[in-house]
Tab-separated table of C-alpha atoms in Angstrom:
chain	number	residue	atom	x	y	z
A	1	UNK	CA	-24.619	-3.178	6.819
A	2	UNK	CA	-22.771	-1.981	9.823
A	3	UNK	CA	-23.362	1.433	11.309
A	4	UNK	CA	-20.457	3.859	11.455
A	5	UNK	CA	-18.070	2.978	14.229
A	6	UNK	CA	-18.337	4.853	17.486
A	7	UNK	CA	-15.682	7.469	18.063
A	8	UNK	CA	-12.749	6.336	20.150
A	9	UNK	CA	-10.747	9.220	21.543
A	10	UNK	CA	-7.672	7.034	21.837
A	11	UNK	CA	-7.307	7.049	18.047
A	12	UNK	CA	-7.410	10.799	17.721
A	13	UNK	CA	-4.023	12.110	16.683
A	14	UNK	CA	-2.401	8.673	16.959
A	15	UNK	CA	1.241	8.929	15.818
A	16	UNK	CA	0.875	5.706	13.787
A	17	UNK	CA	-1.905	7.272	11.692
A	18	UNK	CA	0.359	10.251	11.063
A	19	UNK	CA	3.296	8.104	9.957
A	20	UNK	CA	1.329	5.786	7.631
A	21	UNK	CA	2.009	8.063	4.673
A	22	UNK	CA	5.750	7.558	5.078
A	23	UNK	CA	5.293	3.814	5.620
A	24	UNK	CA	3.286	3.460	2.392
A	25	UNK	CA	5.789	5.439	0.320
A	26	UNK	CA	8.748	3.498	1.736
A	27	UNK	CA	7.042	0.147	1.052
A	28	UNK	CA	6.150	1.179	-2.502
A	29	UNK	CA	9.786	2.101	-3.145
A	30	UNK	CA	10.918	-1.217	-1.653
A	31	UNK	CA	8.477	-3.130	-3.882
A	32	UNK	CA	9.729	-1.265	-6.952
A	33	UNK	CA	13.339	-2.105	-6.045
A	34	UNK	CA	12.469	-5.793	-5.505
A	35	UNK	CA	10.730	-5.848	-8.905
A	36	UNK	CA	13.891	-4.433	-10.480
A	37	UNK	CA	16.026	-7.083	-8.767
A	38	UNK	CA	13.632	-9.796	-9.996
A	39	UNK	CA	14.069	-8.648	-13.592
A	40	UNK	CA	17.861	-8.684	-13.263
A	41	UNK	CA	17.767	-12.084	-11.520
A	42	UNK	CA	16.384	-13.960	-14.548
A	43	UNK	CA	19.495	-13.051	-16.558
A	44	UNK	CA	22.001	-14.254	-13.945
A	45	UNK	CA	24.038	-17.370	-14.862
A	46	UNK	CA	23.021	-19.539	-11.893
A	47	UNK	CA	21.259	-22.881	-11.548
A	48	UNK	CA	17.607	-22.861	-12.569
A	49	UNK	CA	16.359	-24.169	-9.209
A	50	UNK	CA	18.214	-21.381	-7.402
A	51	UNK	CA	16.801	-18.644	-9.642
A	52	UNK	CA	13.262	-20.036	-9.338
A	53	UNK	CA	13.626	-20.190	-5.539
A	54	UNK	CA	14.882	-16.594	-5.399
A	55	UNK	CA	11.975	-15.399	-7.578
A	56	UNK	CA	9.434	-17.247	-5.425
A	57	UNK	CA	10.897	-15.693	-2.267
A	58	UNK	CA	10.861	-12.190	-3.789
A	59	UNK	CA	7.248	-12.641	-4.923
A	60	UNK	CA	6.234	-13.880	-1.478
A	61	UNK	CA	7.909	-10.877	0.181
A	62	UNK	CA	6.092	-8.455	-2.154
A	63	UNK	CA	2.821	-10.310	-1.625
A	64	UNK	CA	3.130	-10.180	2.180
A	65	UNK	CA	4.114	-6.499	2.247
A	66	UNK	CA	1.046	-5.577	0.180
A	67	UNK	CA	-1.454	-7.613	2.212
A	68	UNK	CA	-0.096	-6.667	5.637
A	69	UNK	CA	0.564	-2.954	5.028
A	70	UNK	CA	-1.412	-1.697	2.015
A	71	UNK	CA	-4.385	-3.943	2.875
A	72	UNK	CA	-4.061	-3.101	6.602
A	73	UNK	CA	-3.996	-6.703	7.841
A	74	UNK	CA	-1.285	-5.663	10.293
A	75	UNK	CA	-3.664	-3.245	12.017
A	76	UNK	CA	-6.965	-5.134	11.532
A	77	UNK	CA	-8.414	-7.864	13.721
A	78	UNK	CA	-6.688	-11.278	13.256
A	79	UNK	CA	-9.916	-12.786	11.927
A	80	UNK	CA	-9.430	-10.921	8.609
A	81	UNK	CA	-5.980	-12.536	8.268
A	82	UNK	CA	-7.376	-15.978	9.126
A	83	UNK	CA	-10.243	-15.613	6.644
A	84	UNK	CA	-7.953	-14.547	3.805
A	85	UNK	CA	-5.353	-17.201	4.555
A	86	UNK	CA	-8.044	-19.921	4.443
A	87	UNK	CA	-8.682	-18.950	0.813
A	88	UNK	CA	-4.992	-18.494	0.124
A	89	UNK	CA	-4.065	-21.919	1.515
A	90	UNK	CA	-6.921	-23.595	-0.364
A	91	UNK	CA	-5.891	-21.812	-3.572
A	92	UNK	CA	-2.206	-22.615	-3.049
A	93	UNK	CA	-3.067	-26.216	-2.186
A	94	UNK	CA	-5.133	-26.527	-5.363
A	95	UNK	CA	-2.202	-25.177	-7.370
A	96	UNK	CA	0.214	-27.606	-5.732
A	97	UNK	CA	-2.148	-30.558	-6.307
A	98	UNK	CA	-2.734	-29.674	-9.962
A	99	UNK	CA	0.981	-29.243	-10.635
A	100	UNK	CA	1.695	-32.583	-8.943
A	101	UNK	CA	-1.085	-34.437	-10.757
A	102	UNK	CA	-0.435	-33.051	-14.203
A	103	UNK	CA	3.186	-32.714	-15.300
A	104	UNK	CA	4.440	-30.631	-18.204
A	105	UNK	CA	4.102	-33.695	-20.477
A	106	UNK	CA	0.343	-33.223	-20.428
A	107	UNK	CA	0.687	-30.228	-22.695
A	108	UNK	CA	2.194	-32.289	-25.547
A	109	UNK	CA	-0.445	-32.319	-28.337
A	110	UNK	CA	-1.844	-35.815	-29.006
A	111	UNK	CA	-1.110	-35.441	-32.721
A	112	UNK	CA	2.652	-35.260	-32.108
A	113	UNK	CA	2.841	-38.441	-30.015
B	1	UNK	CA	-25.095	7.899	4.249
B	2	UNK	CA	-24.337	11.409	5.274
B	3	UNK	CA	-22.461	11.996	8.407
B	4	UNK	CA	-20.690	14.829	10.105
B	5	UNK	CA	-17.954	12.879	11.833
B	6	UNK	CA	-15.020	15.005	12.811
B	7	UNK	CA	-11.732	14.086	11.168
B	8	UNK	CA	-9.665	11.529	13.066
B	9	UNK	CA	-12.380	10.443	15.529
B	10	UNK	CA	-13.364	7.048	14.062
B	11	UNK	CA	-11.596	3.769	14.739
B	12	UNK	CA	-11.227	2.393	11.198
B	13	UNK	CA	-9.952	-1.037	12.163
B	14	UNK	CA	-12.630	-2.055	14.666
B	15	UNK	CA	-16.417	-1.777	14.726
B	16	UNK	CA	-18.027	-2.462	18.112
B	17	UNK	CA	-21.514	-2.614	16.554
B	18	UNK	CA	-20.847	-5.952	14.798
B	19	UNK	CA	-20.430	-9.331	16.502
B	20	UNK	CA	-16.962	-9.848	14.978
B	21	UNK	CA	-15.753	-6.328	15.728
B	22	UNK	CA	-14.994	-5.957	12.010
B	23	UNK	CA	-17.094	-3.751	9.697
B	24	UNK	CA	-19.409	-6.087	7.752
B	25	UNK	CA	-18.483	-4.582	4.384
B	26	UNK	CA	-14.825	-5.279	5.033
B	27	UNK	CA	-15.553	-8.829	6.157
B	28	UNK	CA	-17.547	-9.554	2.990
B	29	UNK	CA	-14.717	-8.212	0.848
B	30	UNK	CA	-12.119	-10.384	2.614
B	31	UNK	CA	-14.357	-13.456	2.094
B	32	UNK	CA	-14.702	-12.599	-1.600
B	33	UNK	CA	-10.947	-12.115	-1.991
B	34	UNK	CA	-10.312	-15.455	-0.292
B	35	UNK	CA	-12.585	-17.140	-2.857
B	36	UNK	CA	-10.867	-15.244	-5.690
B	37	UNK	CA	-7.523	-16.707	-4.519
B	38	UNK	CA	-8.822	-20.169	-5.438
B	39	UNK	CA	-10.103	-18.884	-8.782
B	40	UNK	CA	-6.764	-17.376	-9.801
B	41	UNK	CA	-4.855	-20.327	-8.297
B	42	UNK	CA	-6.593	-22.660	-10.757
B	43	UNK	CA	-6.004	-20.355	-13.728
B	44	UNK	CA	-2.299	-19.908	-12.927
B	45	UNK	CA	-1.641	-23.626	-12.377
B	46	UNK	CA	-3.496	-24.482	-15.611
B	47	UNK	CA	-1.243	-22.091	-17.488
B	48	UNK	CA	1.885	-23.529	-15.856
B	49	UNK	CA	0.882	-27.052	-16.904
B	50	UNK	CA	-0.043	-26.225	-20.491
B	51	UNK	CA	2.495	-23.474	-21.294
B	52	UNK	CA	4.946	-25.745	-23.117
B	53	UNK	CA	4.828	-27.761	-26.356
B	54	UNK	CA	2.952	-25.421	-28.719
B	55	UNK	CA	1.978	-27.002	-32.076
B	56	UNK	CA	4.206	-26.415	-35.157
B	57	UNK	CA	4.078	-22.856	-36.452
B	58	UNK	CA	3.107	-21.332	-33.112
B	59	UNK	CA	5.921	-19.529	-31.245
B	60	UNK	CA	7.195	-20.421	-27.769
B	61	UNK	CA	6.178	-18.140	-24.904
B	62	UNK	CA	9.664	-16.592	-24.641
B	63	UNK	CA	9.602	-15.595	-28.319
B	64	UNK	CA	6.303	-13.809	-27.752
B	65	UNK	CA	6.708	-12.017	-24.429
B	66	UNK	CA	8.179	-8.543	-23.997
B	67	UNK	CA	9.789	-8.259	-20.570
B	68	UNK	CA	10.199	-4.477	-20.947
B	69	UNK	CA	6.478	-3.851	-21.447
B	70	UNK	CA	5.468	-6.261	-18.676
B	71	UNK	CA	7.960	-4.724	-16.231
B	72	UNK	CA	6.554	-1.286	-17.002
B	73	UNK	CA	2.986	-2.574	-16.405
B	74	UNK	CA	4.081	-4.114	-13.108
B	75	UNK	CA	5.667	-0.869	-11.958
B	76	UNK	CA	2.543	1.086	-12.921
B	77	UNK	CA	0.285	-1.298	-10.983
B	78	UNK	CA	2.544	-1.080	-7.906
B	79	UNK	CA	2.373	2.708	-8.006
B	80	UNK	CA	-1.420	2.561	-8.394
B	81	UNK	CA	-1.496	0.436	-5.237
B	82	UNK	CA	0.482	3.137	-3.432
B	83	UNK	CA	-1.979	5.808	-4.581
B	84	UNK	CA	-4.897	3.642	-3.482
B	85	UNK	CA	-3.355	3.240	-0.007
B	86	UNK	CA	-2.895	7.021	0.155
B	87	UNK	CA	-6.538	7.511	-0.887
B	88	UNK	CA	-7.722	5.327	2.008
B	89	UNK	CA	-5.358	7.172	4.353
B	90	UNK	CA	-6.736	10.518	3.143
B	91	UNK	CA	-10.411	9.706	3.716
B	92	UNK	CA	-9.618	8.210	7.120
B	93	UNK	CA	-8.313	11.664	8.032
B	94	UNK	CA	-11.344	13.313	6.402
B	95	UNK	CA	-9.220	14.909	3.663
B	96	UNK	CA	-11.604	14.875	0.678
B	97	UNK	CA	-9.362	16.857	-1.657
B	98	UNK	CA	-6.467	14.452	-1.188
B	99	UNK	CA	-8.829	11.489	-1.603
B	100	UNK	CA	-9.994	12.774	-4.984
B	101	UNK	CA	-6.509	13.466	-6.315
B	102	UNK	CA	-5.331	10.012	-5.144
B	103	UNK	CA	-8.348	8.320	-6.756
B	104	UNK	CA	-7.774	10.182	-10.024
B	105	UNK	CA	-4.120	9.120	-10.057
B	106	UNK	CA	-5.112	5.507	-9.346
B	107	UNK	CA	-7.635	5.620	-12.213
B	108	UNK	CA	-4.934	7.074	-14.474
B	109	UNK	CA	-2.460	4.292	-13.594
B	110	UNK	CA	-5.190	1.644	-13.990
B	111	UNK	CA	-5.969	2.968	-17.480
B	112	UNK	CA	-2.269	2.890	-18.408
B	113	UNK	CA	-2.101	-0.745	-17.281
B	114	UNK	CA	-5.170	-1.622	-19.358
B	115	UNK	CA	-3.725	0.258	-22.342
B	116	UNK	CA	-0.514	-1.771	-22.054
B	117	UNK	CA	-2.557	-4.957	-21.963
B	118	UNK	CA	-4.546	-3.965	-25.052
B	119	UNK	CA	-1.268	-3.203	-26.860
B	120	UNK	CA	0.239	-6.515	-25.676
B	121	UNK	CA	-2.756	-8.614	-26.781
B	122	UNK	CA	-2.857	-6.817	-30.123
B	123	UNK	CA	0.865	-7.419	-30.608
B	124	UNK	CA	0.618	-11.110	-29.670
B	125	UNK	CA	-2.310	-11.819	-31.986
B	126	UNK	CA	-1.414	-9.778	-35.075
B	127	UNK	CA	2.402	-9.639	-34.935
B	128	UNK	CA	3.412	-12.826	-33.088
B	129	UNK	CA	0.472	-14.955	-34.309
B	130	UNK	CA	-0.397	-16.384	-30.903
B	131	UNK	CA	-4.183	-16.432	-30.604
B	132	UNK	CA	-6.562	-17.843	-28.022
B	133	UNK	CA	-7.375	-20.795	-30.322
B	134	UNK	CA	-4.157	-21.826	-32.114
B	135	UNK	CA	-2.375	-23.299	-29.062
B	136	UNK	CA	-3.143	-24.309	-25.481
B	137	UNK	CA	-0.487	-21.806	-24.390
B	138	UNK	CA	-2.542	-19.039	-26.041
B	139	UNK	CA	-5.762	-20.328	-24.497
B	140	UNK	CA	-4.423	-20.456	-20.940
B	141	UNK	CA	-2.425	-17.207	-21.277
B	142	UNK	CA	-5.263	-15.095	-22.660
B	143	UNK	CA	-7.771	-16.610	-20.214
B	144	UNK	CA	-5.548	-15.865	-17.219
B	145	UNK	CA	-4.336	-12.382	-18.153
B	146	UNK	CA	-7.718	-11.495	-19.674
B	147	UNK	CA	-9.477	-12.421	-16.419
B	148	UNK	CA	-6.987	-10.313	-14.491
B	149	UNK	CA	-7.470	-7.439	-16.946
B	150	UNK	CA	-11.235	-7.698	-16.462
B	151	UNK	CA	-10.693	-7.399	-12.713
B	152	UNK	CA	-8.599	-4.257	-13.324
B	153	UNK	CA	-11.300	-2.797	-15.613
B	154	UNK	CA	-13.971	-3.435	-12.966
B	155	UNK	CA	-11.655	-1.817	-10.393
B	156	UNK	CA	-11.189	1.277	-12.577
B	157	UNK	CA	-14.973	1.581	-12.984
B	158	UNK	CA	-15.458	1.202	-9.226
B	159	UNK	CA	-12.814	3.914	-8.569
B	160	UNK	CA	-14.594	6.175	-11.024
B	161	UNK	CA	-17.936	5.652	-9.254
B	162	UNK	CA	-16.333	6.364	-5.865
B	163	UNK	CA	-14.712	9.538	-7.211
B	164	UNK	CA	-18.041	10.823	-8.527
B	165	UNK	CA	-19.833	9.759	-5.344
B	166	UNK	CA	-17.522	11.994	-3.321
B	167	UNK	CA	-19.315	14.987	-4.912
B	168	UNK	CA	-22.702	14.106	-3.407
B	169	UNK	CA	-23.898	17.260	-1.604
B	170	UNK	CA	-24.810	17.187	2.065
B	171	UNK	CA	-27.967	19.190	1.481
B	172	UNK	CA	-29.611	17.377	-1.433
B	173	UNK	CA	-32.776	19.518	-1.171
B	174	UNK	CA	-30.825	22.662	-2.008
B	175	UNK	CA	-29.328	20.979	-5.109
B	176	UNK	CA	-32.164	18.815	-6.500
B	177	UNK	CA	-30.337	17.858	-9.727
B	178	UNK	CA	-27.229	16.473	-8.029
B	179	UNK	CA	-28.018	12.890	-9.084
B	180	UNK	CA	-28.367	13.782	-12.772
B	181	UNK	CA	-25.207	15.833	-12.470
B	182	UNK	CA	-23.343	12.834	-11.058
B	183	UNK	CA	-24.676	10.612	-13.875
B	184	UNK	CA	-23.368	13.163	-16.377
B	185	UNK	CA	-20.051	13.171	-14.504
B	186	UNK	CA	-19.782	9.371	-14.884
B	187	UNK	CA	-20.745	9.581	-18.585
B	188	UNK	CA	-18.122	12.205	-19.477
B	189	UNK	CA	-15.497	10.290	-17.469
B	190	UNK	CA	-16.190	7.070	-19.374
B	191	UNK	CA	-16.279	9.069	-22.621
B	192	UNK	CA	-12.866	10.581	-21.879
B	193	UNK	CA	-11.319	7.183	-21.082
B	194	UNK	CA	-12.776	5.417	-24.131
B	195	UNK	CA	-11.992	8.251	-26.579
B	196	UNK	CA	-8.442	8.725	-25.267
B	197	UNK	CA	-7.832	4.972	-25.538
B	198	UNK	CA	-9.259	4.943	-29.070
B	199	UNK	CA	-7.115	7.896	-30.170
B	200	UNK	CA	-3.922	6.497	-28.650
B	201	UNK	CA	-4.420	3.070	-30.250
B	202	UNK	CA	-5.211	4.731	-33.597
B	203	UNK	CA	-2.079	6.894	-33.266
B	204	UNK	CA	0.104	3.882	-32.412
B	205	UNK	CA	-1.197	1.977	-35.444
B	206	UNK	CA	-0.695	5.043	-37.690
B	207	UNK	CA	2.929	5.424	-36.570
B	208	UNK	CA	3.572	1.699	-36.990
B	209	UNK	CA	2.135	1.696	-40.511
B	210	UNK	CA	3.400	5.047	-41.829
B	211	UNK	CA	6.450	5.754	-39.688
B	212	UNK	CA	7.044	8.596	-37.231
B	213	UNK	CA	6.486	11.492	-39.646
B	214	UNK	CA	4.504	14.738	-39.802
B	215	UNK	CA	2.500	13.340	-42.729
B	216	UNK	CA	1.338	10.418	-40.561
B	217	UNK	CA	0.408	12.820	-37.766
B	218	UNK	CA	-1.518	15.006	-40.224
B	219	UNK	CA	-3.378	11.996	-41.603
B	220	UNK	CA	-4.215	10.902	-38.043
B	221	UNK	CA	-5.461	14.378	-37.120
B	222	UNK	CA	-7.553	14.642	-40.274
B	223	UNK	CA	-9.244	11.310	-39.712
B	224	UNK	CA	-10.000	11.883	-36.019
B	225	UNK	CA	-10.997	15.553	-35.693
B	226	UNK	CA	-14.442	14.798	-34.276
B	227	UNK	CA	-13.140	12.193	-31.815
B	228	UNK	CA	-10.415	14.589	-30.629
B	229	UNK	CA	-12.931	17.439	-30.131
B	230	UNK	CA	-15.274	15.099	-28.228
B	231	UNK	CA	-12.349	13.929	-26.096
B	232	UNK	CA	-11.343	17.490	-25.195
B	233	UNK	CA	-14.994	18.265	-24.407
B	234	UNK	CA	-15.157	15.268	-22.066
B	235	UNK	CA	-12.015	16.381	-20.217
B	236	UNK	CA	-13.418	19.929	-19.892
B	237	UNK	CA	-16.630	18.353	-18.571
B	238	UNK	CA	-14.686	16.382	-15.946
B	239	UNK	CA	-12.876	19.552	-14.906
B	240	UNK	CA	-16.085	21.601	-14.734
B	241	UNK	CA	-18.135	18.963	-12.900
B	242	UNK	CA	-15.290	18.500	-10.439
B	243	UNK	CA	-15.542	22.127	-9.310
B	244	UNK	CA	-18.638	22.074	-7.101
B	245	UNK	CA	-19.171	23.906	-3.865
B	246	UNK	CA	-19.369	21.937	-0.598
B	247	UNK	CA	-20.336	20.815	1.950
B	248	UNK	CA	-20.342	17.191	0.830
B	249	UNK	CA	-22.074	14.134	2.274
B	250	UNK	CA	-18.953	12.023	1.705
B	251	UNK	CA	-16.613	12.143	4.681
B	252	UNK	CA	-14.613	10.096	7.181
B	253	UNK	CA	-17.640	7.911	7.970
B	254	UNK	CA	-17.449	6.592	4.376
B	255	UNK	CA	-13.845	5.482	4.828
B	256	UNK	CA	-14.925	1.832	5.051
B	257	UNK	CA	-16.381	2.062	1.503
B	258	UNK	CA	-13.100	3.406	0.147
B	259	UNK	CA	-11.140	0.837	2.155
B	260	UNK	CA	-13.279	-2.012	0.762
B	261	UNK	CA	-12.580	-0.779	-2.769
B	262	UNK	CA	-8.906	-0.460	-1.838
B	263	UNK	CA	-8.798	-4.097	-0.710
B	264	UNK	CA	-10.112	-5.155	-4.121
B	265	UNK	CA	-7.558	-2.974	-5.914
B	266	UNK	CA	-4.630	-4.254	-3.839
B	267	UNK	CA	-5.785	-7.822	-4.459
B	268	UNK	CA	-5.603	-7.181	-8.206
B	269	UNK	CA	-2.049	-5.991	-7.579
B	270	UNK	CA	-0.992	-9.082	-5.603
B	271	UNK	CA	-2.455	-11.364	-8.278
B	272	UNK	CA	-0.319	-9.518	-10.817
B	273	UNK	CA	2.740	-9.951	-8.566
B	274	UNK	CA	2.223	-13.729	-8.851
B	275	UNK	CA	1.398	-13.629	-12.582
B	276	UNK	CA	4.479	-11.502	-13.308
B	277	UNK	CA	6.735	-14.131	-11.739
B	278	UNK	CA	4.924	-17.359	-12.641
B	279	UNK	CA	3.851	-16.479	-16.177
B	280	UNK	CA	6.417	-13.993	-17.475
B	281	UNK	CA	9.721	-14.154	-15.575
B	282	UNK	CA	9.866	-17.974	-15.424
B	283	UNK	CA	10.004	-18.079	-19.238
B	284	UNK	CA	13.347	-16.254	-19.194
B	285	UNK	CA	15.137	-18.735	-16.931
């Protein structure tokens, strides 16, 4: 367990600390708006690949805003970002590999073949 | 544990006493979250592979899902993330009162999310006839969303413990029964959550079965008098136990504990962001 960090006078009264409240509220509103747009998007009469791409991009934007602002990665040491992205890339890679290896046809019950 | 750090004097992003410069608690949490990414990655991809081709008699995912309810749950979880971020911000400035109100709001939103999930599962099983055993879609869906719901429930419990911990007195010798008092605080909090959930589910079932009438409400009240009284007593207990005199041992030096819990809570939110798109929205395209 680490001991409490030593005081650093440079942080006292830092304007960024003061403005974080506004940043958090603005990001939360942005995330809510993006969620609303996502819901509307699924009903739009466009090609499936385009809609899926748009949804993936929106999800990625929401994901990145939460981890970099709400989870403080933007202000923390880069090692936290590296550590998390190792897991994220491994998890994403596993997802990609599984989806490539097993297509949708694998869910057809054997009894109906 | 106790510290008398003045508000705004601690660097919350760097810790010179560790070899990495990162507080150890925070580092452990990031490592855990990285491993949880792989866990949820497997569950989500399994659902995506097996979501189609249900056996005869079992509905397709789109016939089962309710986009309105899921959108509401998503919005609630996003707002709980905001409140969690504000809670961390509050304790980093040494503002205990703001921390407590933010934690209570986060707990409230977490409970709403869990309530929505209970309603959704109940609806899927008893109304839509999609169970965990009658199709692979049901198996993968309930495993994935159930695992996420369990994470949320653990998060709510952790928030509750942190809220109660913030009442630990600085001078424990002057208040020798503080630990028992905090245990009682946790008990009445859990009692209030469980009883309120029970009463709301009972009320929803009563209205579904008997319609939205005064007779149904009267029948509900008659059958649940004791539970309602116990629920009110629990809420009064929370209110009373939350009015203690300071000074408290919990202050800015404990910000890393709240931040670690916040990381877990935000992770639950980002997993839901992915589930909302990959599991729910994709079915409507």
